[in-house]
PDB file of C-alpha atoms in Angstrom:
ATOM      1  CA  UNK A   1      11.997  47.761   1.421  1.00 43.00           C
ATOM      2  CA  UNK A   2      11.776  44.088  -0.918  1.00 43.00           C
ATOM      3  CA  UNK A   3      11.811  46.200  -3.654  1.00 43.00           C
ATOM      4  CA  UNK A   4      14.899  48.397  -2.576  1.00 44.00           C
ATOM      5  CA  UNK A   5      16.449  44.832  -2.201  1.00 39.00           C
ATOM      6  CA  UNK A   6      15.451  43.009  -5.206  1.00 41.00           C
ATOM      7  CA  UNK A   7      16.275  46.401  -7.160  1.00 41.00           C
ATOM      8  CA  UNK A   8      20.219  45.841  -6.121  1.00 44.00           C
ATOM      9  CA  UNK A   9      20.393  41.898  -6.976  1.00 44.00           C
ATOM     10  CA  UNK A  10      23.234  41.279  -9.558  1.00 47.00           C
ATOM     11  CA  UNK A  11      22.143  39.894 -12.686  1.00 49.00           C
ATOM     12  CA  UNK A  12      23.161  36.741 -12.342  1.00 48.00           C
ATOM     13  CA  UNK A  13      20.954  36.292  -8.983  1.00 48.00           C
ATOM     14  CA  UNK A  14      18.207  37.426 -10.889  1.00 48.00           C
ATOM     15  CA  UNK A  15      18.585  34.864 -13.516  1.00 48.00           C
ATOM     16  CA  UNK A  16      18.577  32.680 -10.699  1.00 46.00           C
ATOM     17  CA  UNK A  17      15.466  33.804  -9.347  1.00 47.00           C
ATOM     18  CA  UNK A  18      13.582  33.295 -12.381  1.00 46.00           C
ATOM     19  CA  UNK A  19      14.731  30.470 -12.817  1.00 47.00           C
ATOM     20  CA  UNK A  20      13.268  28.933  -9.686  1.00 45.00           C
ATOM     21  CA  UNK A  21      10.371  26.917  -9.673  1.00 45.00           C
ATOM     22  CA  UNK A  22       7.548  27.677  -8.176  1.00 49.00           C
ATOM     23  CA  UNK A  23       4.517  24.963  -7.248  1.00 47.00           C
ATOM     24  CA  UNK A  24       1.633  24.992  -4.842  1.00 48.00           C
ATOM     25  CA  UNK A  25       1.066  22.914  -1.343  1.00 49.00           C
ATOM     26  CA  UNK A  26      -1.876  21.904  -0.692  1.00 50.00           C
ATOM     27  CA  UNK A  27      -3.242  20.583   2.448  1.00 52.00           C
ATOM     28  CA  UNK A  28      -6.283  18.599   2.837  1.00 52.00           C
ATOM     29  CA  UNK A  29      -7.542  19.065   6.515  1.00 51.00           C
ATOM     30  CA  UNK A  30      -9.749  16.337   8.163  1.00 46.00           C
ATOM     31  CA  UNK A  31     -12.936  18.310  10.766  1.00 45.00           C
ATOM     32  CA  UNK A  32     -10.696  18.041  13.107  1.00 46.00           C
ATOM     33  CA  UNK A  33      -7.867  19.979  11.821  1.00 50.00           C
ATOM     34  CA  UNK A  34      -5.542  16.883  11.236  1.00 47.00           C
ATOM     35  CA  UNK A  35      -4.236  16.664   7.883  1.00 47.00           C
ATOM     36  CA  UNK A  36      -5.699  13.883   5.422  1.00 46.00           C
ATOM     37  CA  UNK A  37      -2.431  12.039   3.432  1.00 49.00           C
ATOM     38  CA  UNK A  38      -3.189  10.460   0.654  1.00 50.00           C
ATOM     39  CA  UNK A  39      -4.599   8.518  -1.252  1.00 45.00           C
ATOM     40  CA  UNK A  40      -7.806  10.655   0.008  1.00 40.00           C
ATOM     41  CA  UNK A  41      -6.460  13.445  -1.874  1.00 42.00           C
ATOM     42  CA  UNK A  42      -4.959  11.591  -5.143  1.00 40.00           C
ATOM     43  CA  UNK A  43      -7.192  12.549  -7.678  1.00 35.00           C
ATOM     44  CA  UNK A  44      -7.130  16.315  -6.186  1.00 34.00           C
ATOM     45  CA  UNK A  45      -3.106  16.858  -6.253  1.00 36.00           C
ATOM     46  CA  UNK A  46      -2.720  20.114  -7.934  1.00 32.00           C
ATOM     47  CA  UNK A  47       1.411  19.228  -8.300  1.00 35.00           C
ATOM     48  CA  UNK A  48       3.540  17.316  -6.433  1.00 39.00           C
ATOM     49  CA  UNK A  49       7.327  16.479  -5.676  1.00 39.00           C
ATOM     50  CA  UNK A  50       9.146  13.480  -4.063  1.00 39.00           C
ATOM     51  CA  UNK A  51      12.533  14.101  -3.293  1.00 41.00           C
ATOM     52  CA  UNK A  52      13.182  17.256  -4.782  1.00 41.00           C
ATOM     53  CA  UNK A  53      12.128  15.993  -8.042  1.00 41.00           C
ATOM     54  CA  UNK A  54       9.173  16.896 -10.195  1.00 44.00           C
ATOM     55  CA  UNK A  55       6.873  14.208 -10.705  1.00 48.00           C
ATOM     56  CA  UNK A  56       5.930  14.307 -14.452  1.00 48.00           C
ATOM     57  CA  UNK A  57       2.341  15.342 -15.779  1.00 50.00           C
ATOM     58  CA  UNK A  58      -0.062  12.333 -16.766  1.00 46.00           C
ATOM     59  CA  UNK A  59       0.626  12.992 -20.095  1.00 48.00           C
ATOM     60  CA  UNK A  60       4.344  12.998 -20.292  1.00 45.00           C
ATOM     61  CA  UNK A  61       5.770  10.287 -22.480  1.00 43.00           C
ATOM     62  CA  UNK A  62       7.745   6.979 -21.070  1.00 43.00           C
ATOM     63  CA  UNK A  63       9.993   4.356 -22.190  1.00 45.00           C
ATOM     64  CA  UNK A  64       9.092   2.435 -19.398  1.00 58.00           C
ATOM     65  CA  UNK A  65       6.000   0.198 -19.595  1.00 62.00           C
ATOM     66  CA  UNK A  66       2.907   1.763 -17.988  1.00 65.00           C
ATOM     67  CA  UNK A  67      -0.257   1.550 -16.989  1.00 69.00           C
ATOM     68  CA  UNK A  68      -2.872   4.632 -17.321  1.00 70.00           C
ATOM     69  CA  UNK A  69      -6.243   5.867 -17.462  1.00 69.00           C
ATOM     70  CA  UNK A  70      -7.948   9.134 -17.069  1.00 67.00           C
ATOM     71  CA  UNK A  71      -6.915  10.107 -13.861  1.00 74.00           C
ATOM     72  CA  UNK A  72      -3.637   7.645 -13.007  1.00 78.00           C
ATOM     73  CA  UNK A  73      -0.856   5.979 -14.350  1.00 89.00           C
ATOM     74  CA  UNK A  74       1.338   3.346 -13.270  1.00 92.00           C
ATOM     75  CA  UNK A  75       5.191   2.978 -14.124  1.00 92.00           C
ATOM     76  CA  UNK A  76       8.099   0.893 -14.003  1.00 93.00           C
ATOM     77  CA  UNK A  77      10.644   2.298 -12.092  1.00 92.00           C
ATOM     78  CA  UNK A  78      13.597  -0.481 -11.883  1.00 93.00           C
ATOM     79  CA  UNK A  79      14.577  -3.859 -13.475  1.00 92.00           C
ATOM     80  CA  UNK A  80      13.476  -7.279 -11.837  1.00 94.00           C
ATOM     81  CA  UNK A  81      16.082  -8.100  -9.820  1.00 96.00           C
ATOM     82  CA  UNK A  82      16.961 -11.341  -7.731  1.00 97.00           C
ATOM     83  CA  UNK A  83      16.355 -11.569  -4.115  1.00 97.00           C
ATOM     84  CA  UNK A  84      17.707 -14.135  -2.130  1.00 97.00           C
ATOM     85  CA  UNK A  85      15.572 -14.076   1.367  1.00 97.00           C
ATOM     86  CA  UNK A  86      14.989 -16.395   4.157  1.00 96.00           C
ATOM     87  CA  UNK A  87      11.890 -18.086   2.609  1.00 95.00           C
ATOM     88  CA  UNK A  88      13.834 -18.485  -1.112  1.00 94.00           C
ATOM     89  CA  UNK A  89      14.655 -16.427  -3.842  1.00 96.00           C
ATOM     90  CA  UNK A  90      12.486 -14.296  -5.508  1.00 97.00           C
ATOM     91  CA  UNK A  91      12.542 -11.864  -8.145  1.00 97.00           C
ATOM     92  CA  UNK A  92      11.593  -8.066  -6.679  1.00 97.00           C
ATOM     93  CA  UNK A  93      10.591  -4.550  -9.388  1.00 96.00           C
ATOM     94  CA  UNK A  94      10.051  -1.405  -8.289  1.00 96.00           C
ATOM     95  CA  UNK A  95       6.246   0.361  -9.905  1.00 95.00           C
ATOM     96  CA  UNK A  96       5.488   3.920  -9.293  1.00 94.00           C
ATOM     97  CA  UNK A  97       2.285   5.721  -8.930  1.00 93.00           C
ATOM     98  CA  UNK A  98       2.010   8.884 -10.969  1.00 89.00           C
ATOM     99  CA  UNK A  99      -0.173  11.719  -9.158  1.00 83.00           C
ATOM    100  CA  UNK A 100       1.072  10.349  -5.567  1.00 83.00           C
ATOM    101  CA  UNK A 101       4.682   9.300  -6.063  1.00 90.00           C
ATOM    102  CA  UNK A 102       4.823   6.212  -3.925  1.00 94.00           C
ATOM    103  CA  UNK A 103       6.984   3.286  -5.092  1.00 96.00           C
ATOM    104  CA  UNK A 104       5.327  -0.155  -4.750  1.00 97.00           C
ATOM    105  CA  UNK A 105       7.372  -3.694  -4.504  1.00 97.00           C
ATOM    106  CA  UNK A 106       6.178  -6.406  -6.559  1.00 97.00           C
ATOM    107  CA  UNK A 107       7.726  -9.890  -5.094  1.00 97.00           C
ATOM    108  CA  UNK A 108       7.502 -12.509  -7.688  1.00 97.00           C
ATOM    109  CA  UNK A 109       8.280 -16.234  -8.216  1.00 96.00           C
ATOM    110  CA  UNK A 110       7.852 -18.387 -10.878  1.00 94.00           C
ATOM    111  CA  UNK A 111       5.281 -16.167 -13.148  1.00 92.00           C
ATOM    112  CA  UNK A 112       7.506 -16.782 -16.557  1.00 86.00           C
ATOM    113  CA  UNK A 113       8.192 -20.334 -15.576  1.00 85.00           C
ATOM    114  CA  UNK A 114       4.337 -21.116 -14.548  1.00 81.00           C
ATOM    115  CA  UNK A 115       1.424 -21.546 -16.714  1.00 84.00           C
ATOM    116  CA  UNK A 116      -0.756 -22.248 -13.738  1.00 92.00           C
ATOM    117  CA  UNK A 117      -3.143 -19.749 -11.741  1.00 95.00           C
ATOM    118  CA  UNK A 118      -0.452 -17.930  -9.602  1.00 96.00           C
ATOM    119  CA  UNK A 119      -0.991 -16.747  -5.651  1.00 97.00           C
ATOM    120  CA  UNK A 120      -1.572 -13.340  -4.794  1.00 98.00           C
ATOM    121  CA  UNK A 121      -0.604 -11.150  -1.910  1.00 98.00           C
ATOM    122  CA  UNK A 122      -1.830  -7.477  -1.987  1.00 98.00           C
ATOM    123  CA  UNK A 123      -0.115  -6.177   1.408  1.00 97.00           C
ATOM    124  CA  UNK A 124      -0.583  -3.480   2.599  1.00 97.00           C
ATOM    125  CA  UNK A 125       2.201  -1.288   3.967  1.00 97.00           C
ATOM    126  CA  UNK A 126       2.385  -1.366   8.062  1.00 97.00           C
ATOM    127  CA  UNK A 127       5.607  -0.308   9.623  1.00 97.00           C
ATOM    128  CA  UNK A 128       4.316  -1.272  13.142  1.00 97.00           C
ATOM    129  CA  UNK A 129       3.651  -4.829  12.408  1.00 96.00           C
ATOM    130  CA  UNK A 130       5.947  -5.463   8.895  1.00 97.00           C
ATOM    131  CA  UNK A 131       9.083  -3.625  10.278  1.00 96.00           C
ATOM    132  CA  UNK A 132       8.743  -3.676  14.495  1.00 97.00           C
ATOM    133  CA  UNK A 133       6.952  -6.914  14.571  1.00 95.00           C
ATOM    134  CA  UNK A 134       4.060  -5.275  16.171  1.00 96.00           C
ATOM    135  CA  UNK A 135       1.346  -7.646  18.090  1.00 96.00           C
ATOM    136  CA  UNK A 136      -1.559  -4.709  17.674  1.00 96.00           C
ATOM    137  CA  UNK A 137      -2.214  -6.706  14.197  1.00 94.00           C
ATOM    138  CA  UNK A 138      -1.172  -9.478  12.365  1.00 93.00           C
ATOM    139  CA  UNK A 139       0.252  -7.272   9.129  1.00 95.00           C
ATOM    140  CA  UNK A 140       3.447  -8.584   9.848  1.00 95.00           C
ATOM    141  CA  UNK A 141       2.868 -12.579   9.861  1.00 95.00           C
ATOM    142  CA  UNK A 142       0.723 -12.063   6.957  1.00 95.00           C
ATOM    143  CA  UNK A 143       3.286 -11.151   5.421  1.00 97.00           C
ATOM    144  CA  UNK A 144       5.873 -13.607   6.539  1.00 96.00           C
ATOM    145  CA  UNK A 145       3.166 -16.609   5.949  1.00 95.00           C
ATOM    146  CA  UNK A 146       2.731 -14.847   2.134  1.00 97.00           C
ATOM    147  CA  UNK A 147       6.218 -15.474   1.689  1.00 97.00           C
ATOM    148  CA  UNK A 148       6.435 -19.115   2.812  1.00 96.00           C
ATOM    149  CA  UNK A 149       3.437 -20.257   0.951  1.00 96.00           C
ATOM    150  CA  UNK A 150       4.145 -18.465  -2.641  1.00 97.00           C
ATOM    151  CA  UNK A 151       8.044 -20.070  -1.845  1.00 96.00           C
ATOM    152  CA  UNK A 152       6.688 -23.517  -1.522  1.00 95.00           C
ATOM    153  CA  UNK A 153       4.827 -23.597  -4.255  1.00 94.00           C
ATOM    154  CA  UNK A 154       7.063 -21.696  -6.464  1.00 95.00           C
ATOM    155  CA  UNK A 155       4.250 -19.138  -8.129  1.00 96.00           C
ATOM    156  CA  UNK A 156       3.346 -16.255  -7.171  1.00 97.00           C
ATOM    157  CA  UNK A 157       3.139 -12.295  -6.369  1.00 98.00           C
ATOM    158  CA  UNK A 158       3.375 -10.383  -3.279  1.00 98.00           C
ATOM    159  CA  UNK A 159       2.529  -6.436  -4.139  1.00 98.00           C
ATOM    160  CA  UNK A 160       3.650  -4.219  -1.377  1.00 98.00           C
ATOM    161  CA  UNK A 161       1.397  -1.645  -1.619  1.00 97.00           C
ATOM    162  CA  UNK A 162       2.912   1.950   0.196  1.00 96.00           C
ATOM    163  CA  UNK A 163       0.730   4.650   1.045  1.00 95.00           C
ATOM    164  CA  UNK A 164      -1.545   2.554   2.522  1.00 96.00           C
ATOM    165  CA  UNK A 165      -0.464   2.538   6.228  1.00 96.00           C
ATOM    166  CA  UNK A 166      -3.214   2.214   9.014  1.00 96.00           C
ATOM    167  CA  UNK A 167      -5.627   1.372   6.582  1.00 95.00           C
ATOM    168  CA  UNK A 168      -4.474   4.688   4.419  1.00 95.00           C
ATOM    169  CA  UNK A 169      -4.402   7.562   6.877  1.00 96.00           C
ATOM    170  CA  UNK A 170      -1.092   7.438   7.388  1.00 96.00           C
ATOM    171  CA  UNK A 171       1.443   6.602  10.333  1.00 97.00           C
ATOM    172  CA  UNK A 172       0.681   9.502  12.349  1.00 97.00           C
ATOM    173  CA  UNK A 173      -3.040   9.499  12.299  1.00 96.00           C
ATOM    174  CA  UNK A 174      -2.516   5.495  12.807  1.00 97.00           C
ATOM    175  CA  UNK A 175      -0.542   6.290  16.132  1.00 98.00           C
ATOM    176  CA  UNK A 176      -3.363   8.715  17.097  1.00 97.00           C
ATOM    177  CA  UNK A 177      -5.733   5.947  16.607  1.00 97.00           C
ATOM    178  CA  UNK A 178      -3.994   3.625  18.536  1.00 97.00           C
ATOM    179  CA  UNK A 179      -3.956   5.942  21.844  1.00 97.00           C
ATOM    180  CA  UNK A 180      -7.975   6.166  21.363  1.00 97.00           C
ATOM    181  CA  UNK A 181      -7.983   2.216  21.386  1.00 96.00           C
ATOM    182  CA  UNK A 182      -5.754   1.941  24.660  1.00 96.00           C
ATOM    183  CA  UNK A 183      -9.073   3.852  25.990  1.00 96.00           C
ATOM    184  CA  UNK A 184     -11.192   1.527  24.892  1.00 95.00           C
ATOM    185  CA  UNK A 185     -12.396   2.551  21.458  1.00 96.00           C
ATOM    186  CA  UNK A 186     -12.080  -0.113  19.088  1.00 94.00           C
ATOM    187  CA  UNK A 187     -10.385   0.286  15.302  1.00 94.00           C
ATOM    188  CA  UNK A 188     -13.277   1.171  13.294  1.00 95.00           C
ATOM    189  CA  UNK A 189     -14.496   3.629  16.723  1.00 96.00           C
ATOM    190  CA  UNK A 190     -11.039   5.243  16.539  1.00 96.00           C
ATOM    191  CA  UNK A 191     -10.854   6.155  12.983  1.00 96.00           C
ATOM    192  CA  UNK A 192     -14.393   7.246  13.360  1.00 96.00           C
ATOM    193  CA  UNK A 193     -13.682   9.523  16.194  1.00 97.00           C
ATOM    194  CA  UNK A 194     -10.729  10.977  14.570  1.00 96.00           C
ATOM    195  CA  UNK A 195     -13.178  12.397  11.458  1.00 97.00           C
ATOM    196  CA  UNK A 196     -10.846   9.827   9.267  1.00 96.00           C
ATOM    197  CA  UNK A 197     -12.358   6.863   6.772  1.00 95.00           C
ATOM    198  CA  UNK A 198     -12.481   3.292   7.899  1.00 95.00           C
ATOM    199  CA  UNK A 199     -10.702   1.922   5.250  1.00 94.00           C
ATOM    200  CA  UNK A 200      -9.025   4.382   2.503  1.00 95.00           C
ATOM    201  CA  UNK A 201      -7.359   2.166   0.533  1.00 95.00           C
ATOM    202  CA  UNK A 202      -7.556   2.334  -3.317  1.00 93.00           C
ATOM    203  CA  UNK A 203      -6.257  -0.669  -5.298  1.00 95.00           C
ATOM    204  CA  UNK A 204      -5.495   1.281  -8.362  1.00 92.00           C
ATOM    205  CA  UNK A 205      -1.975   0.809  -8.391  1.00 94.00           C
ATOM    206  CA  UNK A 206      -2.106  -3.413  -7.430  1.00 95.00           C
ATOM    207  CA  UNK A 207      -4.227  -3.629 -11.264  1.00 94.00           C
ATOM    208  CA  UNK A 208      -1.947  -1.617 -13.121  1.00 94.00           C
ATOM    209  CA  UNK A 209       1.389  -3.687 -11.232  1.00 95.00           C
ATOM    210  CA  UNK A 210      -0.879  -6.861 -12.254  1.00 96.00           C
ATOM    211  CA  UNK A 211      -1.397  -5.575 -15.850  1.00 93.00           C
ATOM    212  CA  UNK A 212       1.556  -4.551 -16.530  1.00 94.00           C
ATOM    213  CA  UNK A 213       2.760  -8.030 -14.905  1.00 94.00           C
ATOM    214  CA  UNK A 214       0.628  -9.931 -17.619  1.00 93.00           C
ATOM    215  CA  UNK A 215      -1.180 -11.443 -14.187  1.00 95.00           C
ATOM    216  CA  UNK A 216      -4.829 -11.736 -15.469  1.00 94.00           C
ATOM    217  CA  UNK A 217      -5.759 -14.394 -12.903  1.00 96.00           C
ATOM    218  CA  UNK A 218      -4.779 -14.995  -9.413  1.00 97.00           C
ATOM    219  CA  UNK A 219      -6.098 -17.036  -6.654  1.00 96.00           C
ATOM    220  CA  UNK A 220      -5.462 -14.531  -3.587  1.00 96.00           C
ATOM    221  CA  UNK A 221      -4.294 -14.710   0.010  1.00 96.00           C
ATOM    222  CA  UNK A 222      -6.893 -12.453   1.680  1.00 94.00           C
ATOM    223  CA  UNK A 223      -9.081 -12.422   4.609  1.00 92.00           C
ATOM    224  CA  UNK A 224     -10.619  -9.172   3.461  1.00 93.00           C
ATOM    225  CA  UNK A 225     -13.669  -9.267   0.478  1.00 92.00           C
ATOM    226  CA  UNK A 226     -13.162  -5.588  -0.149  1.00 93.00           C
ATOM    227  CA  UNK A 227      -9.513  -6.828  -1.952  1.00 95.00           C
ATOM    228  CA  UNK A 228     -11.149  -9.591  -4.096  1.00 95.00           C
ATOM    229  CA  UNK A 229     -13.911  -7.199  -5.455  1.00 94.00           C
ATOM    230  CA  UNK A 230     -11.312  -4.426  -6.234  1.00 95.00           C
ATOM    231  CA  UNK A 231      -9.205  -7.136  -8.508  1.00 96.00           C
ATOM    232  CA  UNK A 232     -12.687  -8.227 -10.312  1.00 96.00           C
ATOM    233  CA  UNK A 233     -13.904  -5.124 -10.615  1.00 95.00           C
ATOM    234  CA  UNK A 234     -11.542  -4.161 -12.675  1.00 93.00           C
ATOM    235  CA  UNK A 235     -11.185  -7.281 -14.795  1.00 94.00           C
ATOM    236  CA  UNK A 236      -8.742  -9.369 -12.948  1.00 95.00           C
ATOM    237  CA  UNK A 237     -10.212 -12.781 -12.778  1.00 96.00           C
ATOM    238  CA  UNK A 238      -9.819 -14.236  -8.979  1.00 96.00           C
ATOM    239  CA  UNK A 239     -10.614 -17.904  -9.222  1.00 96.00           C
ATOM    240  CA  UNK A 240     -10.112 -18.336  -5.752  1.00 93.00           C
ATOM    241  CA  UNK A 241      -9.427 -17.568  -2.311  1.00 93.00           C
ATOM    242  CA  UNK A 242      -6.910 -18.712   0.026  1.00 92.00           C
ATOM    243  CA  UNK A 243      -7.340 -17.746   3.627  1.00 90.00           C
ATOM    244  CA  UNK A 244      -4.060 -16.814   5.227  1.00 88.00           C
ATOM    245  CA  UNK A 245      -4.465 -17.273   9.069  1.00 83.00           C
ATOM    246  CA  UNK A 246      -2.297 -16.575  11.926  1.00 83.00           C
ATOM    247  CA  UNK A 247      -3.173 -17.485  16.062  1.00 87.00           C
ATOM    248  CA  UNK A 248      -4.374 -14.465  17.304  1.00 90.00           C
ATOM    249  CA  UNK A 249      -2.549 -13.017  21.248  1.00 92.00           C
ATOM    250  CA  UNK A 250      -4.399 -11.491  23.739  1.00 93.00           C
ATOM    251  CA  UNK A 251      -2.899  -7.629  22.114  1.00 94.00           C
ATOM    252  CA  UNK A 252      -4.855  -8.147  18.654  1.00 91.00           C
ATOM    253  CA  UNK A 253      -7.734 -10.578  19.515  1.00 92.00           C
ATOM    254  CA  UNK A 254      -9.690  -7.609  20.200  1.00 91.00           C
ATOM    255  CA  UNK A 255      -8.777  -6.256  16.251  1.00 90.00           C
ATOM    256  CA  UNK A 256      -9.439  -9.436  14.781  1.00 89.00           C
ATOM    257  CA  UNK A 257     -12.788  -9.854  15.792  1.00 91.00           C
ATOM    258  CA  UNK A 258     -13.619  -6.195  14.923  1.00 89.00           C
ATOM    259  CA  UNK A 259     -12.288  -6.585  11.577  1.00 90.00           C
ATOM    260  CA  UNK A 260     -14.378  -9.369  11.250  1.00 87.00           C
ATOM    261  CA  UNK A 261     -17.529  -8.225  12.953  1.00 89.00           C
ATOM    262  CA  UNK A 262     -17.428  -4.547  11.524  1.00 88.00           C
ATOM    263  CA  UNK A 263     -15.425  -4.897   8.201  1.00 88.00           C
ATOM    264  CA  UNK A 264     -16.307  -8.594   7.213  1.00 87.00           C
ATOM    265  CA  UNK A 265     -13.020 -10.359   7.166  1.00 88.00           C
ATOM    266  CA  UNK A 266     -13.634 -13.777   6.511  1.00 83.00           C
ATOM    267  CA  UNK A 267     -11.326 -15.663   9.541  1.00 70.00           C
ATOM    268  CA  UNK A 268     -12.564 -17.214  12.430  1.00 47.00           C
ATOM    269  CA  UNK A 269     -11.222 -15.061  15.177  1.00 40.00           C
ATOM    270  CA  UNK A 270     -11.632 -18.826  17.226  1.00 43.00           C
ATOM    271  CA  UNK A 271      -8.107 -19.402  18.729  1.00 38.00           C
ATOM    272  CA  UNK A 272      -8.541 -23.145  18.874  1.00 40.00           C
ATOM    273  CA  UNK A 273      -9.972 -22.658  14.950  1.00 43.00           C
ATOM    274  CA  UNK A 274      -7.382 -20.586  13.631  1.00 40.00           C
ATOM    275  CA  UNK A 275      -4.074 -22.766  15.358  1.00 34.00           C
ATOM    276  CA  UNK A 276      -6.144 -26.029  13.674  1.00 36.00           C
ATOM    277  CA  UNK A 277      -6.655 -24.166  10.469  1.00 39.00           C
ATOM    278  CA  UNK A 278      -2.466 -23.467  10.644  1.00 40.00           C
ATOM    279  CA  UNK A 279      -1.642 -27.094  11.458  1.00 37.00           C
ATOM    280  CA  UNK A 280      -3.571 -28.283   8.411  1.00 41.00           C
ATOM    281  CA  UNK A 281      -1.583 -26.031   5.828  1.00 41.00           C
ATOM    282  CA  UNK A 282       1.240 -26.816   7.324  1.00 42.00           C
ATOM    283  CA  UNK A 283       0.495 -30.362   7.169  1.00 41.00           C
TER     284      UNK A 283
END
């Protein structure tokens, strides 16, 4: 019967139909059926589309400056443009990540105008916390203090890092992890229970934004060790740390002292500590 029907398409549909296309979808499926987003299944991605567009093949030539090695590439996707905000005005570029697609933010002030060691702010994307002001973490005023402290001293980067949501499983699997901790599971027991990594965040895409930035040295805003051996390991000298602290509420106190307990975060999870850590950088 298809090929009684294909047999009596005009021509010109049949043009069309060759003409079409044609790519595979693959899903990666966690033990438990749920299906893993990436970046757990970056280096596997057979093809890929974002918008109805083809994404090009590593090896596809750019204008654009980029950043590449075997396996990834990273690429300019916009001019720096200003950005007035609340905290000042910074300058903010659009990178892509080539196999993956997501589009990264780099916030910047004062890196053409500075000679000294700038700040750095690798944030992860977290709609619950960044967007909804969620008090489950403290994503969002991490992000918030990033901004006031790279303002006031007028040098520095924050990279907005996409694709990295709920530690990079993704929104949904996030939510699902969050119903397991109203139960009592903590974050690390969640993700666990769900057959998903702890952390699956790759920092790829931060070194080739910071490369192709010219950034070769940063003193970062970070809590989290895994971040600072990323940058070194792949040749970006950090010549120091800068804690970046918020007061912890009775909704995330419970995170915080997990993260540091489980996943080595290096914040005192101390209410009294933390507020008299705040006072003195605000002082």
């Amino acid at each position: 019967m298809a090929m009684h029907v294909a047999m009596k398409l005009s021509g010109r549909r049949r043009r069309a139909r060759r003409r079409v296309s044609w790519g595979v979808a693959v899903l990666v499926l966690s033990t438990n059926g749920l299906v893993v987003p990436p970046p757990h299944r970056r280096r596997w991605t057979l093809a890929a589309t974002m918008n109805g567009r083809h994404l090009p093949p590593l090896d596809a030539p750019f204008q654009e400056p980029l950043f590449e090695n075997e396996t990834f590439r990273v690429e300019r996707a916009s001019p720096s443009v200003r950005l007035p905000t609340k905290h000042g005005e910074f300058s903010i570029t659009c990178f892509v990540e080539y196999p993956g697609g997501y589009e990264h933010v780099a916030l910047t002030r004062g890196l053409e105008e500075n000679d000294d060691v700038p700040l750095l702010r690798l944030h992860s994307e977290c709609a619950t916390g960044d967007l909804f002001g969620s008090r489950r973490c403290d994503c969002g005023e991490q992000l918030e203090r990033a901004m006031q402290m790279i303002a006031q001293e007028k040098n520095g980067v924050i990279l907005y890092l996409r694709g990295h949501e709920g530690r990079g499983i993704g929104l949904g699997a996030k939510l699902r992890a969050y119903a397991l901790q109203d139960q009592g599971r903590d974050t690390v027991q969640a993700n666990e229970d769900l057959h998903l990594p702890v952390d699956a965040r790759s920092y790829d895409a931060a070194v080739g934004i910071l490369k192709l930035l010219e950034v070769r040295a940063v003193r970062i805003l970070t809590n989290n060790p895994t971040k600072i051996n990323a940058l070194t390991d792949a040749g970006i000298d950090v010549v120091g740390r800068v804690p970046i602290v918020s007061v912890p509420n009775d909704d995330n106190l419970g995170y915080l002292e997990t993260k540091q307990r489980k996943m080595g975060h290096l914040y005192s999870v101390d209410q009294d500590d933390v507020m008299s850590s705040e006072s003195e950088q605000d002082g």
